[in-house]
PDB file of C-alpha atoms in Angstrom:
ATOM      1  CA  MET A   8     117.421 102.687 127.916  1.00 94.00           C
ATOM      2  CA  ARG A   9     117.186  99.685 125.343  1.00 94.00           C
ATOM      3  CA  MET A  10     114.300  99.160 122.814  1.00 93.00           C
ATOM      4  CA  LYS A  11     111.971  97.638 125.071  1.00 94.00           C
ATOM      5  CA  GLU A  12     111.927 100.781 127.781  1.00 94.00           C
ATOM      6  CA  MET A  13     111.833 103.029 124.779  1.00 95.00           C
ATOM      7  CA  VAL A  14     108.648 101.150 123.425  1.00 95.00           C
ATOM      8  CA  ARG A  15     107.032 101.625 126.653  1.00 95.00           C
ATOM      9  CA  ARG A  16     108.006 105.086 127.139  1.00 96.00           C
ATOM     10  CA  THR A  17     106.593 106.180 123.843  1.00 95.00           C
ATOM     11  CA  GLY A  18     103.950 103.636 123.007  1.00 95.00           C
ATOM     12  CA  VAL A  19     105.720 103.379 119.593  1.00 95.00           C
ATOM     13  CA  HIS A  20     106.232  99.965 118.439  1.00 95.00           C
ATOM     14  CA  GLU A  21     109.838  98.445 117.841  1.00 95.00           C
ATOM     15  CA  ARG A  22     108.810  98.182 113.947  1.00 96.00           C
ATOM     16  CA  LEU A  23     108.050 101.846 113.924  1.00 95.00           C
ATOM     17  CA  LEU A  24     111.410 102.888 115.964  1.00 96.00           C
ATOM     18  CA  ARG A  25     113.428 100.907 113.701  1.00 95.00           C
ATOM     19  CA  TYR A  26     111.372 102.682 110.629  1.00 96.00           C
ATOM     20  CA  TYR A  27     112.403 106.287 112.092  1.00 96.00           C
ATOM     21  CA  GLU A  28     115.860 104.868 112.340  1.00 95.00           C
ATOM     22  CA  GLN A  29     116.004 103.946 108.729  1.00 95.00           C
ATOM     23  CA  GLN A  30     114.375 107.268 107.550  1.00 94.00           C
ATOM     24  CA  GLY A  31     117.161 109.376 109.571  1.00 92.00           C
ATOM     25  CA  LEU A  32     114.706 110.554 112.064  1.00 94.00           C
ATOM     26  CA  LEU A  33     116.068 108.762 115.158  1.00 95.00           C
ATOM     27  CA  THR A  34     119.844 107.889 115.733  1.00 93.00           C
ATOM     28  CA  PRO A  35     120.133 105.726 118.655  1.00 94.00           C
ATOM     29  CA  ASP A  36     123.802 104.864 119.731  1.00 93.00           C
ATOM     30  CA  ARG A  37     124.871 101.143 119.645  1.00 93.00           C
ATOM     31  CA  LEU A  38     126.535  98.710 122.011  1.00 92.00           C
ATOM     32  CA  PRO A  39     129.100  96.462 120.368  1.00 93.00           C
ATOM     33  CA  SER A  40     126.725  93.706 120.433  1.00 92.00           C
ATOM     34  CA  GLY A  41     124.442  96.083 118.115  1.00 89.00           C
ATOM     35  CA  TYR A  42     121.892  96.579 120.469  1.00 92.00           C
ATOM     36  CA  ARG A  43     120.253 100.126 120.152  1.00 93.00           C
ATOM     37  CA  ILE A  44     120.576 102.563 122.991  1.00 95.00           C
ATOM     38  CA  TYR A  45     118.087 105.249 123.371  1.00 95.00           C
ATOM     39  CA  GLY A  46     118.753 108.324 125.446  1.00 94.00           C
ATOM     40  CA  GLU A  47     116.106 110.891 127.015  1.00 92.00           C
ATOM     41  CA  SER A  48     116.233 113.147 124.160  1.00 91.00           C
ATOM     42  CA  ASP A  49     115.313 110.224 121.569  1.00 95.00           C
ATOM     43  CA  VAL A  50     111.995 110.053 123.849  1.00 94.00           C
ATOM     44  CA  GLU A  51     111.074 113.959 122.910  1.00 90.00           C
ATOM     45  CA  THR A  52     112.432 113.144 119.258  1.00 93.00           C
ATOM     46  CA  VAL A  53     109.924 110.243 118.857  1.00 95.00           C
ATOM     47  CA  ARG A  54     107.189 112.447 120.419  1.00 91.00           C
ATOM     48  CA  ARG A  55     107.975 115.262 117.777  1.00 89.00           C
ATOM     49  CA  ILE A  56     107.741 112.575 114.925  1.00 94.00           C
ATOM     50  CA  ARG A  57     104.572 111.318 116.113  1.00 93.00           C
ATOM     51  CA  CYS A  58     103.237 115.003 116.332  1.00 88.00           C
ATOM     52  CA  LEU A  59     104.441 115.794 112.634  1.00 90.00           C
ATOM     53  CA  LEU A  60     103.196 112.410 111.413  1.00 92.00           C
ATOM     54  CA  ALA A  61      99.879 113.527 112.997  1.00 91.00           C
ATOM     55  CA  ALA A  62      99.916 116.816 111.189  1.00 87.00           C
ATOM     56  CA  GLY A  63     100.265 114.771 107.972  1.00 86.00           C
ATOM     57  CA  LEU A  64     103.860 115.279 107.061  1.00 89.00           C
ATOM     58  CA  PRO A  65     105.702 112.731 105.197  1.00 90.00           C
ATOM     59  CA  THR A  66     108.803 111.692 106.752  1.00 92.00           C
ATOM     60  CA  ALA A  67     110.811 112.944 104.263  1.00 90.00           C
ATOM     61  CA  LEU A  68     109.921 116.447 105.172  1.00 89.00           C
ATOM     62  CA  ILE A  69     109.950 115.580 109.003  1.00 92.00           C
ATOM     63  CA  ALA A  70     113.682 114.669 108.597  1.00 92.00           C
ATOM     64  CA  GLN A  71     114.406 118.308 107.121  1.00 88.00           C
ATOM     65  CA  VAL A  72     111.956 119.608 109.948  1.00 87.00           C
ATOM     66  CA  LEU A  73     113.227 117.921 112.748  1.00 87.00           C
ATOM     67  CA  PRO A  74     116.586 119.743 113.083  1.00 86.00           C
ATOM     68  CA  CYS A  75     114.769 122.985 112.960  1.00 83.00           C
ATOM     69  CA  ILE A  76     112.041 122.826 115.414  1.00 81.00           C
ATOM     70  CA  ARG A  77     112.070 123.303 119.373  1.00 80.00           C
ATOM     71  CA  ALA A  78     109.888 122.374 121.807  1.00 75.00           C
ATOM     72  CA  ASP A  79     108.123 125.552 123.725  1.00 75.00           C
ATOM     73  CA  ASP A  80     105.884 124.420 126.444  1.00 75.00           C
ATOM     74  CA  GLU A  81     103.198 122.204 124.265  1.00 73.00           C
ATOM     75  CA  ARG A  82     104.050 123.497 120.998  1.00 76.00           C
ATOM     76  CA  LEU A  83     106.697 123.028 118.480  1.00 77.00           C
ATOM     77  CA  VAL A  84     108.559 126.311 117.205  1.00 79.00           C
ATOM     78  CA  PRO A  85     110.429 126.806 114.036  1.00 78.00           C
ATOM     79  CA  THR A  86     113.973 127.930 114.484  1.00 81.00           C
ATOM     80  CA  CYS A  87     115.123 127.786 110.553  1.00 83.00           C
ATOM     81  CA  PRO A  88     113.981 131.038 108.412  1.00 79.00           C
ATOM     82  CA  ASP A  89     113.447 128.913 105.355  1.00 83.00           C
ATOM     83  CA  LEU A  90     111.432 126.111 107.055  1.00 84.00           C
ATOM     84  CA  LEU A  91     108.452 128.444 107.272  1.00 85.00           C
ATOM     85  CA  ALA A  92     107.818 128.508 103.428  1.00 86.00           C
ATOM     86  CA  GLN A  93     108.101 124.447 103.405  1.00 85.00           C
ATOM     87  CA  LEU A  94     105.570 124.154 106.113  1.00 87.00           C
ATOM     88  CA  ARG A  95     103.279 126.636 104.256  1.00 89.00           C
ATOM     89  CA  ARG A  96     103.365 124.633 101.107  1.00 89.00           C
ATOM     90  CA  GLU A  97     102.855 121.452 103.100  1.00 88.00           C
ATOM     91  CA  SER A  98      99.684 123.177 104.517  1.00 90.00           C
ATOM     92  CA  GLU A  99      98.361 124.126 101.475  1.00 94.00           C
ATOM     93  CA  ARG A 100      98.642 120.776 100.089  1.00 91.00           C
ATOM     94  CA  ILE A 101      96.832 119.546 102.911  1.00 91.00           C
ATOM     95  CA  THR A 102      94.204 121.785 102.368  1.00 94.00           C
ATOM     96  CA  HIS A 103      93.615 120.996  98.753  1.00 96.00           C
ATOM     97  CA  ALA A 104      93.510 117.205  99.459  1.00 94.00           C
ATOM     98  CA  ILE A 105      90.856 118.004 102.087  1.00 95.00           C
ATOM     99  CA  GLU A 106      88.980 120.081  99.595  1.00 97.00           C
ATOM    100  CA  ASP A 107      89.177 116.984  97.165  1.00 97.00           C
ATOM    101  CA  LEU A 108      88.148 114.646  99.900  1.00 96.00           C
ATOM    102  CA  GLN A 109      84.794 117.020 100.759  1.00 97.00           C
ATOM    103  CA  ALA A 110      84.166 117.243  97.053  1.00 97.00           C
ATOM    104  CA  SER A 111      84.182 113.539  96.596  1.00 97.00           C
ATOM    105  CA  ARG A 112      81.954 113.081 100.011  1.00 97.00           C
ATOM    106  CA  ALA A 113      79.449 115.545  98.307  1.00 96.00           C
ATOM    107  CA  ILE A 114      79.380 113.648  95.530  1.00 96.00           C
ATOM    108  CA  LEU A 115      78.648 110.364  97.427  1.00 96.00           C
ATOM    109  CA  ASP A 116      76.098 111.927  99.730  1.00 95.00           C
ATOM    110  CA  THR A 117      74.149 112.907  96.437  1.00 95.00           C
ATOM    111  CA  ILE A 118      74.147 109.452  94.800  1.00 94.00           C
ATOM    112  CA  ILE A 119      73.049 108.112  98.684  1.00 93.00           C
ATOM    113  CA  THR A 120      70.195 110.287  98.737  1.00 92.00           C
ATOM    114  CA  ALA A 121      69.101 109.778  95.372  1.00 91.00           C
ATOM    115  CA  ALA A 122      68.708 106.181  96.247  1.00 86.00           C
ATOM    116  CA  PRO A 123      65.297 104.585  96.729  1.00 85.00           C
ATOM    117  CA  SER A 124      64.748 103.925 100.556  1.00 77.00           C
ATOM    118  CA  GLU A 125      65.772 100.564 101.658  1.00 68.00           C
ATOM    119  CA  ALA A 126      62.975  98.351 103.122  1.00 56.00           C
ATOM    120  CA  PRO A 127      63.091  97.550 106.690  1.00 59.00           C
ATOM    121  CA  GLY A 128      65.474  95.230 107.922  1.00 55.00           C
ATOM    122  CA  HIS A 129      67.733  95.722 105.007  1.00 54.00           C
TER     123      HIS A 129
END
């Protein structure tokens, strides 16, 4: 399928598909004219990329993870033994980022609640 069909099937903009290709996440075939040709497996690859991005993984790590996962019903399952250690480290990084954000929000909430009440209409 060509780019427009891939966009329609995945809901991912052309620029993102090109970006995924530049990052080594997606490798469509090319016609002699240079047009990209995507296969059915590319549709699934884009879905996996989107899922991993939504989980907070950077594209550099996704490039390492993609060859080491398979789909099992509606979930992704690791197939490489050393992948779990990487994913655990990434999970810890995300946990620390969440904790930092929660602390920042608590500071802001404290400042906000200490402010005098605003007059109506402001």
